[in-house]
Tab-separated table of C-alpha atoms in Angstrom:
chain	number	residue	atom	x	y	z
A	234	MET	CA	92.363	-96.734	-22.299
A	235	GLY	CA	95.389	-98.039	-20.467
A	236	VAL	CA	97.698	-96.215	-18.113
A	237	VAL	CA	101.136	-96.637	-16.611
A	238	PHE	CA	101.793	-96.082	-12.930
A	239	ARG	CA	104.217	-96.895	-10.156
A	240	ARG	CA	102.852	-99.111	-7.422
A	241	LYS	CA	102.947	-97.965	-3.807
A	242	PHE	CA	104.047	-100.152	-0.927
A	243	LYS	CA	104.785	-99.860	2.746
A	244	GLY	CA	108.373	-100.012	3.844
A	245	ALA	CA	109.657	-101.830	6.917
A	246	ASP	CA	109.337	-98.597	8.878
A	247	GLY	CA	105.692	-98.161	7.855
A	248	THR	CA	106.270	-95.326	5.421
A	249	VAL	CA	104.575	-95.447	2.018
A	250	ARG	CA	106.969	-95.620	-0.931
A	251	GLN	CA	106.758	-95.988	-4.683
A	252	CYS	CA	108.276	-98.739	-6.818
A	253	LYS	CA	110.990	-97.563	-9.158
A	254	THR	CA	109.632	-99.640	-12.039
A	255	TRP	CA	106.426	-98.811	-13.922
A	256	THR	CA	103.369	-101.030	-14.242
A	257	ALA	CA	101.140	-101.049	-17.328
A	258	ARG	CA	97.360	-101.415	-16.943
A	259	PHE	CA	95.166	-102.250	-19.932
A	260	TYR	CA	91.978	-104.178	-20.696
A	261	ARG	CA	91.586	-107.423	-22.603
A	262	GLY	CA	88.112	-108.879	-23.172
A	263	GLY	CA	86.662	-106.481	-20.611
A	264	LYS	CA	89.067	-107.668	-17.937
A	265	ARG	CA	91.747	-105.507	-16.387
A	266	VAL	CA	95.315	-106.721	-16.856
A	267	GLU	CA	98.334	-105.315	-15.031
A	268	VAL	CA	101.918	-106.241	-15.892
A	269	SER	CA	105.261	-104.903	-14.785
A	270	THR	CA	107.183	-103.189	-17.582
A	271	ASP	CA	110.526	-103.917	-15.910
A	272	THR	CA	111.677	-100.373	-16.670
A	273	THR	CA	112.223	-97.275	-14.557
A	274	LYS	CA	111.704	-94.976	-17.558
A	275	LYS	CA	108.162	-93.743	-18.093
A	276	GLY	CA	108.641	-93.284	-21.838
A	277	GLU	CA	109.624	-96.926	-22.289
A	278	ALA	CA	106.687	-98.031	-20.133
A	279	VAL	CA	104.251	-95.997	-22.248
A	280	ALA	CA	105.715	-97.469	-25.442
A	281	LEU	CA	105.229	-100.983	-24.093
A	282	LEU	CA	101.652	-100.174	-23.070
A	283	LYS	CA	100.852	-98.985	-26.605
A	284	THR	CA	102.339	-102.149	-28.025
A	285	LEU	CA	100.234	-104.266	-25.693
A	286	GLU	CA	97.068	-102.387	-26.578
A	287	GLY	CA	97.848	-102.682	-30.271
A	288	LYS	CA	98.262	-106.443	-29.975
A	289	VAL	CA	94.994	-106.770	-28.089
A	290	ALA	CA	93.147	-104.606	-30.628
A	291	GLY	CA	94.498	-106.762	-33.457
A	292	GLY	CA	93.265	-109.919	-31.805
A	293	ALA	CA	96.787	-111.273	-31.374
A	294	PRO	CA	97.535	-113.441	-28.354
A	295	VAL	CA	99.354	-111.518	-25.658
A	296	SER	CA	101.094	-113.071	-22.697
A	297	ALA	CA	101.259	-111.000	-19.554
A	298	SER	CA	104.900	-112.093	-19.203
A	299	ALA	CA	105.818	-111.494	-22.838
A	300	HIS	CA	108.446	-108.891	-21.972
A	301	ARG	CA	110.144	-111.393	-19.623
A	302	LEU	CA	110.800	-114.050	-22.281
A	303	THR	CA	114.447	-115.093	-22.414
A	304	VAL	CA	116.416	-115.968	-25.518
A	305	ASP	CA	116.879	-119.465	-24.040
A	306	ASP	CA	113.106	-120.004	-23.962
A	307	ALA	CA	112.701	-118.555	-27.451
A	308	MET	CA	115.359	-120.943	-28.817
A	309	GLY	CA	113.600	-123.822	-27.051
A	310	ALA	CA	110.619	-123.219	-29.326
A	311	VAL	CA	112.926	-123.453	-32.353
A	312	PHE	CA	114.280	-126.819	-31.214
A	313	ALA	CA	110.740	-128.115	-30.666
A	314	ASP	CA	109.647	-126.821	-34.076
A	315	TYR	CA	112.555	-128.558	-35.842
A	316	GLN	CA	111.996	-131.858	-34.017
A	317	THR	CA	108.224	-131.817	-34.558
A	318	ASN	CA	108.692	-131.287	-38.279
A	319	GLY	CA	111.485	-133.857	-38.501
A	320	LYS	CA	114.029	-131.417	-39.926
A	321	ALA	CA	117.424	-132.966	-40.542
A	322	THR	CA	119.205	-129.840	-39.279
A	323	ALA	CA	117.749	-130.015	-35.747
A	324	ASP	CA	121.000	-131.296	-34.222
A	325	ASP	CA	123.003	-128.677	-36.107
A	326	VAL	CA	120.858	-125.829	-34.752
A	327	GLU	CA	121.236	-127.080	-31.181
A	328	ARG	CA	125.010	-127.344	-31.664
A	329	ARG	CA	125.226	-123.769	-32.970
A	330	TRP	CA	123.202	-122.538	-29.997
A	331	THR	CA	125.309	-124.362	-27.401
A	332	MET	CA	128.687	-123.460	-28.898
A	333	TYR	CA	128.198	-119.904	-30.111
A	334	LEU	CA	124.826	-118.253	-29.504
A	335	GLN	CA	124.224	-119.254	-25.894
A	336	PRO	CA	127.482	-117.792	-24.540
A	337	ALA	CA	126.504	-114.458	-26.107
A	338	PHE	CA	122.727	-114.346	-25.579
A	339	GLY	CA	121.898	-117.013	-22.982
A	340	GLY	CA	119.962	-115.812	-19.935
A	341	ARG	CA	119.113	-112.469	-21.540
A	342	LYS	CA	115.590	-111.185	-22.175
A	343	VAL	CA	114.502	-110.940	-25.782
A	344	SER	CA	113.192	-107.438	-25.059
A	345	ASN	CA	116.706	-106.350	-24.075
A	346	ILE	CA	118.445	-107.610	-27.226
A	347	THR	CA	119.252	-104.824	-29.663
A	348	THR	CA	120.459	-104.820	-33.243
A	349	ALA	CA	123.703	-103.375	-31.917
A	350	ASP	CA	124.119	-106.493	-29.749
A	351	ILE	CA	123.630	-108.700	-32.808
A	352	ARG	CA	126.115	-106.680	-34.857
A	353	GLU	CA	128.648	-107.035	-32.047
A	354	TYR	CA	128.103	-110.805	-32.018
A	355	THR	CA	128.611	-110.916	-35.781
A	356	LYS	CA	131.855	-108.923	-35.544
A	357	THR	CA	133.177	-111.190	-32.799
A	358	ARG	CA	132.447	-114.345	-34.802
A	359	LEU	CA	134.104	-112.926	-37.918
A	360	ASP	CA	137.130	-111.842	-35.880
A	361	ASP	CA	137.343	-115.416	-34.588
A	362	GLY	CA	137.643	-116.656	-38.163
A	363	ALA	CA	134.077	-117.798	-38.857
A	364	LYS	CA	132.948	-117.467	-42.467
A	365	PRO	CA	129.981	-115.211	-43.361
A	366	ALA	CA	127.907	-118.232	-44.418
A	367	THR	CA	128.545	-119.898	-41.046
A	368	VAL	CA	127.580	-116.769	-39.110
A	369	ASN	CA	124.438	-116.394	-41.228
A	370	ARG	CA	123.293	-119.909	-40.289
A	371	GLU	CA	123.639	-118.921	-36.618
A	372	LEU	CA	121.826	-115.624	-37.126
A	373	SER	CA	119.043	-117.421	-39.001
A	374	ALA	CA	118.392	-119.598	-35.958
A	375	LEU	CA	118.249	-116.509	-33.747
A	376	ARG	CA	115.915	-114.720	-36.156
A	377	ARG	CA	113.667	-117.783	-36.266
A	378	ALA	CA	113.478	-117.750	-32.467
A	379	PHE	CA	112.375	-114.109	-32.411
A	380	SER	CA	109.792	-114.670	-35.159
A	381	LEU	CA	108.230	-117.695	-33.461
A	382	ALA	CA	108.057	-115.837	-30.145
A	383	VAL	CA	106.113	-112.957	-31.685
A	384	LYS	CA	103.889	-115.308	-33.683
A	385	ASP	CA	103.019	-117.300	-30.562
A	386	GLY	CA	102.299	-114.163	-28.538
A	387	ARG	CA	105.179	-114.910	-26.175
A	388	SER	CA	107.047	-111.730	-27.104
A	389	LEU	CA	106.062	-108.246	-28.171
A	390	TYR	CA	109.447	-107.398	-29.582
A	391	ARG	CA	111.481	-108.744	-32.480
A	392	PRO	CA	114.892	-107.143	-32.951
A	393	TYR	CA	116.171	-106.662	-36.476
A	394	VAL	CA	118.779	-109.284	-37.367
A	395	PRO	CA	121.128	-108.019	-40.115
A	396	MET	CA	122.560	-110.781	-42.288
A	397	LEU	CA	125.959	-110.842	-43.933
A	398	ARG	CA	126.512	-110.816	-47.672
A	399	GLU	CA	127.635	-114.220	-48.930
A	400	ASP	CA	129.608	-115.049	-52.013
A	401	ASN	CA	127.017	-117.294	-53.617
A	402	ILE	CA	128.792	-117.992	-56.882
A	403	ARG	CA	129.821	-121.636	-56.684
A	404	THR	CA	132.578	-122.955	-58.940
A	405	GLY	CA	133.065	-126.574	-57.859
A	406	PHE	CA	132.079	-128.994	-60.619
A	407	PHE	CA	133.042	-132.566	-61.525
A	408	ASP	CA	133.373	-134.189	-64.907
A	409	ARG	CA	132.690	-137.912	-65.258
A	410	ALA	CA	136.399	-138.824	-65.351
A	411	GLN	CA	136.970	-137.044	-62.012
A	412	VAL	CA	133.985	-138.768	-60.400
A	413	ASP	CA	135.267	-142.150	-61.579
A	414	ALA	CA	138.743	-141.318	-60.257
A	415	VAL	CA	137.412	-140.375	-56.830
A	416	THR	CA	135.158	-143.435	-56.519
A	417	THR	CA	138.040	-145.813	-57.246
A	418	HIS	CA	139.729	-144.523	-54.096
A	419	LEU	CA	136.614	-144.863	-51.918
A	420	PRO	CA	135.547	-147.942	-49.920
A	421	GLU	CA	133.293	-150.146	-52.023
A	422	HIS	CA	130.118	-149.382	-50.053
A	423	LEU	CA	130.502	-145.630	-50.706
A	424	ARG	CA	130.998	-145.833	-54.473
A	425	PRO	CA	127.300	-146.197	-55.426
A	426	VAL	CA	126.424	-143.314	-53.072
A	427	ILE	CA	128.681	-140.916	-54.962
A	428	THR	CA	127.604	-142.136	-58.384
A	429	PHE	CA	123.915	-141.807	-57.449
A	430	ALA	CA	124.492	-138.236	-56.225
A	431	TYR	CA	126.407	-137.373	-59.404
A	432	LEU	CA	123.588	-138.646	-61.621
A	433	THR	CA	120.609	-137.255	-59.692
A	434	GLY	CA	121.901	-134.151	-57.917
A	435	TRP	CA	120.123	-135.168	-54.712
A	436	ARG	CA	121.443	-134.019	-51.345
A	437	VAL	CA	123.704	-136.734	-49.948
A	438	PRO	CA	123.177	-136.473	-46.146
A	439	SER	CA	119.403	-135.943	-46.109
A	440	GLU	CA	118.175	-137.542	-49.350
A	441	VAL	CA	120.641	-140.148	-50.624
A	442	LEU	CA	121.852	-141.762	-47.390
A	443	THR	CA	118.310	-141.864	-45.967
A	444	LEU	CA	116.822	-143.486	-49.087
A	445	THR	CA	114.989	-146.775	-48.405
A	446	TRP	CA	113.838	-149.556	-50.721
A	447	GLY	CA	110.242	-148.555	-50.088
A	448	GLN	CA	110.990	-145.432	-52.145
A	449	VAL	CA	112.387	-147.371	-55.114
A	450	ASP	CA	110.240	-149.121	-57.733
A	451	LEU	CA	112.568	-151.099	-59.970
A	452	LYS	CA	109.731	-152.317	-62.215
A	453	ALA	CA	108.341	-148.835	-62.831
A	454	GLY	CA	111.810	-147.348	-62.991
A	455	THR	CA	111.181	-144.632	-60.385
A	456	VAL	CA	112.706	-143.461	-57.140
A	457	ARG	CA	110.844	-140.944	-55.021
A	458	LEU	CA	111.157	-138.703	-51.985
A	459	GLU	CA	107.994	-138.264	-49.937
A	460	PRO	CA	106.597	-134.793	-49.132
A	461	GLY	CA	107.959	-133.519	-45.828
A	462	THR	CA	111.234	-135.463	-46.058
A	463	THR	CA	113.151	-132.973	-48.210
A	464	LYS	CA	114.724	-129.610	-47.396
A	465	ASN	CA	111.844	-127.678	-48.961
A	466	ASP	CA	109.238	-130.259	-47.828
A	467	ALA	CA	108.162	-130.937	-51.436
A	468	GLY	CA	107.954	-134.503	-52.744
A	469	ARG	CA	110.039	-135.535	-55.733
A	470	THR	CA	110.136	-138.353	-58.260
A	471	PHE	CA	113.106	-139.285	-60.445
A	472	ILE	CA	112.356	-141.571	-63.401
A	473	PHE	CA	115.481	-143.626	-64.056
A	474	ASP	CA	114.064	-146.222	-66.447
A	475	ALA	CA	115.627	-144.399	-69.413
A	476	MET	CA	118.969	-143.896	-67.609
A	477	PRO	CA	120.983	-147.122	-68.004
A	478	ALA	CA	123.737	-146.040	-65.598
A	479	LEU	CA	121.316	-145.232	-62.779
A	480	LYS	CA	119.150	-148.272	-63.430
A	481	THR	CA	122.188	-150.590	-63.362
A	482	LEU	CA	123.391	-148.974	-60.140
A	483	LEU	CA	120.086	-149.577	-58.358
A	484	VAL	CA	119.693	-153.124	-59.680
A	485	ASP	CA	123.231	-153.954	-58.503
A	486	GLN	CA	122.570	-152.330	-55.130
A	487	ARG	CA	119.397	-154.420	-54.777
A	488	ALA	CA	121.465	-157.567	-55.350
A	489	VAL	CA	124.018	-156.439	-52.747
A	490	THR	CA	121.208	-155.756	-50.257
A	491	ASP	CA	119.563	-159.155	-50.891
A	492	ALA	CA	122.872	-160.934	-50.269
A	493	THR	CA	123.433	-158.913	-47.090
A	494	GLN	CA	119.939	-159.684	-45.787
A	495	LYS	CA	120.466	-163.385	-46.406
A	496	ARG	CA	123.793	-163.331	-44.597
A	497	LEU	CA	122.520	-161.308	-41.611
A	498	GLY	CA	119.094	-162.918	-41.433
A	499	ARG	CA	117.247	-159.601	-41.212
A	500	ILE	CA	115.746	-156.872	-43.360
A	501	VAL	CA	118.035	-154.060	-44.537
A	502	PRO	CA	115.753	-151.092	-45.320
A	503	HIS	CA	118.331	-148.637	-46.662
A	504	VAL	CA	119.373	-148.613	-50.297
A	505	PHE	CA	122.919	-147.564	-49.403
A	506	HIS	CA	124.455	-149.239	-46.377
A	507	HIS	CA	127.614	-150.796	-44.965
A	508	GLU	CA	127.033	-154.423	-44.088
A	509	GLY	CA	123.382	-153.634	-43.386
A	510	GLU	CA	124.075	-150.564	-41.237
A	511	PRO	CA	123.140	-147.010	-42.315
A	512	ILE	CA	125.988	-144.905	-43.681
A	513	ARG	CA	126.557	-141.712	-41.754
A	514	ASP	CA	129.570	-139.415	-41.844
A	515	PHE	CA	132.264	-140.287	-44.410
A	516	ARG	CA	134.084	-136.956	-44.710
A	517	TRP	CA	137.491	-138.441	-43.898
A	518	ALA	CA	137.140	-141.106	-46.593
A	519	TRP	CA	135.906	-138.503	-49.095
A	520	GLU	CA	138.768	-136.078	-48.447
A	521	LYS	CA	141.318	-138.859	-48.720
A	522	ALA	CA	139.822	-140.125	-52.009
A	523	CYS	CA	139.710	-136.634	-53.547
A	524	LYS	CA	143.345	-136.053	-52.674
A	525	ALA	CA	144.359	-139.411	-54.141
A	526	ALA	CA	142.349	-138.657	-57.314
A	527	GLY	CA	144.171	-135.370	-57.835
A	528	CYS	CA	141.298	-133.039	-56.909
A	529	PRO	CA	141.820	-132.159	-53.223
A	530	GLY	CA	139.458	-129.818	-51.438
A	531	ARG	CA	136.395	-130.775	-53.432
A	532	LEU	CA	133.021	-130.959	-51.690
A	533	VAL	CA	130.352	-133.650	-51.836
A	534	HIS	CA	127.945	-130.810	-52.639
A	535	ASP	CA	129.886	-130.241	-55.884
A	536	LEU	CA	128.107	-133.350	-57.182
A	537	ARG	CA	124.775	-131.552	-56.800
A	538	ARG	CA	126.046	-128.497	-58.657
A	539	THR	CA	127.398	-130.764	-61.380
A	540	ALA	CA	124.087	-132.564	-61.852
A	541	VAL	CA	122.240	-129.259	-62.298
A	542	ARG	CA	124.782	-128.120	-64.883
A	543	ASN	CA	124.620	-131.447	-66.719
A	544	LEU	CA	120.823	-131.265	-66.920
A	545	VAL	CA	120.890	-127.754	-68.380
A	546	ARG	CA	123.683	-128.634	-70.818
A	547	SER	CA	121.735	-131.645	-72.062
A	548	GLY	CA	118.842	-129.396	-73.031
A	549	VAL	CA	116.539	-130.041	-70.065
A	550	SER	CA	114.512	-126.942	-69.201
A	551	GLU	CA	115.383	-125.136	-66.001
A	552	HIS	CA	111.883	-125.805	-64.655
A	553	THR	CA	112.253	-129.568	-65.163
A	554	ALA	CA	115.814	-129.548	-63.814
A	555	MET	CA	114.555	-127.870	-60.646
A	556	LYS	CA	111.848	-130.518	-60.267
A	557	LEU	CA	114.387	-133.338	-60.558
A	558	THR	CA	116.962	-131.903	-58.158
A	559	GLY	CA	114.534	-130.333	-55.684
A	560	HIS	CA	115.460	-126.669	-56.058
A	561	LYS	CA	112.540	-124.432	-55.179
A	562	THR	CA	113.611	-121.171	-56.809
A	563	ARG	CA	115.438	-120.290	-59.991
A	564	SER	CA	118.105	-118.414	-58.014
A	565	VAL	CA	120.076	-121.671	-57.852
A	566	PHE	CA	121.186	-121.110	-61.448
A	567	ASP	CA	122.530	-117.691	-60.473
A	568	ARG	CA	124.304	-119.067	-57.399
A	569	TYR	CA	125.850	-121.933	-59.345
A	570	ASP	CA	126.737	-119.558	-62.229
A	571	ILE	CA	125.092	-121.920	-64.729
A	572	VAL	CA	124.176	-120.688	-68.184
A	573	SER	CA	122.879	-122.930	-70.940
A	574	GLU	CA	125.432	-123.314	-73.720
A	575	ALA	CA	122.512	-123.193	-76.152
A	576	ASP	CA	121.646	-119.725	-74.832
A	577	LEU	CA	125.247	-118.577	-75.236
A	578	ARG	CA	125.406	-119.984	-78.756
A	579	ASP	CA	122.128	-118.255	-79.630
A	580	ALA	CA	123.467	-114.973	-78.229
A	581	GLY	CA	126.586	-115.328	-80.384
A	582	ARG	CA	124.490	-115.959	-83.465
A	583	LYS	CA	122.366	-112.865	-82.837
A	584	LEU	CA	125.463	-110.743	-82.270
A	585	ALA	CA	126.976	-111.980	-85.530
A	586	GLU	CA	123.766	-111.143	-87.417
A	587	HIS	CA	123.726	-107.661	-85.938
A	588	ALA	CA	127.361	-107.049	-86.890
A	589	ALA	CA	126.752	-108.260	-90.452
A	590	THR	CA	123.557	-106.338	-91.202
A	591	GLY	CA	123.910	-103.340	-88.946
A	592	THR	CA	120.370	-103.929	-87.654
A	593	GLY	CA	119.135	-105.105	-84.337
A	594	ARG	CA	116.724	-107.545	-85.894
C-alpha cells in the first residue's frame, strides 16, 4: 500500500528540514516508485496517490511525470495524431491552438486546468464575438488533447470540457436555377466544381477538389473515395452512369484535362484544376458570384445540404442518401431540417381519413 510523505533535507546551515511538497510512494510490478505530487496539501497528495494506485491496478500505463504534463505537450499529441492519419483539418487545429487556445492555456499543467478555467475561456471567446460553433471546434481540440493524454498514460487527469449549444437547423438550399446563375459568374475552371458538388453532395475542400482521375472510371460510370480519405474515414462510391448531367460533366472535364496535359507536356492528376494546378481557396470568387447572381451570403456547404434534400425528395431512402453523400448518422436530416414530402403527404392523408371517419385507423 502506498503512502505520502514529505522528504527531509539538510539546509545550508546543516539543520534538517522538510520539503513543503508531498511525495507519493507506490509499487508497480514489485518495484517502488516515488513521484512528487507538486502540492503542499496532504489531501490532494493522497487523492493523487489513490489515482496512481488505481491506474496501476487496472493495468493502465502510468508515467511517473504524468502530473507534470503541460497543455502544450498534450496538444502536440493531437497534431501528431492528425498528421499521422492524414486529416484535412490538421492545419486548422494548429491555427486554432496558436491563435486562441495557446494564449489561454499554453505553459500550464493539465492537472491544474479546471472546468472553471474552460468556462472562463468560453465566456471570453463569446464576448470577443466568436460564434458558439467556432468555440466548440476549439474546445473539441482541447478535449481531444486531454483524452489522448489519459489514453496514453501521460496524464492522470482529464478535466470536463462543457460544450456550447449550437443552432444546428440549417436553412441554406439552392435550386437548379440559382446554381446555374452562380456558375455563370464564376471563372470557367470553377464551374464544374460547383456543379459536381450540387449533384453529388460531396464536401468541396476535402472530397471534390482533391479528386484525382485514378478515382474515376468513365467506362464503369463510377467515381469513388478511398477509405481513410473522407471525414468519417469510410470509403464511398457514386455511380453516375445513369446521371446524364454528371456523366457529361466528367467526360467534358476529361477532355479539358487531356488538352491541358498535351499543352503542358505533363500529367495532370486532379479532375478539377486550373491550368493543371490544384484548385485551393476560391472564397472570394464564390462570394462575388453569389452576390452577382442575386443570392449573397450563401455558403458552398449549401450545395451539400441541397443534394441531401434532392435525394430524399426524389424518393431515395435516407440510408442510401447517407451512403452517397457520406453522412454517418441520421442526425444530418434533423440538422438540415429535411423531411420527405412523401412522408408529409402520407401524414396529411392519414389526418384526412381520421377526420372523415372519426377513427384512428
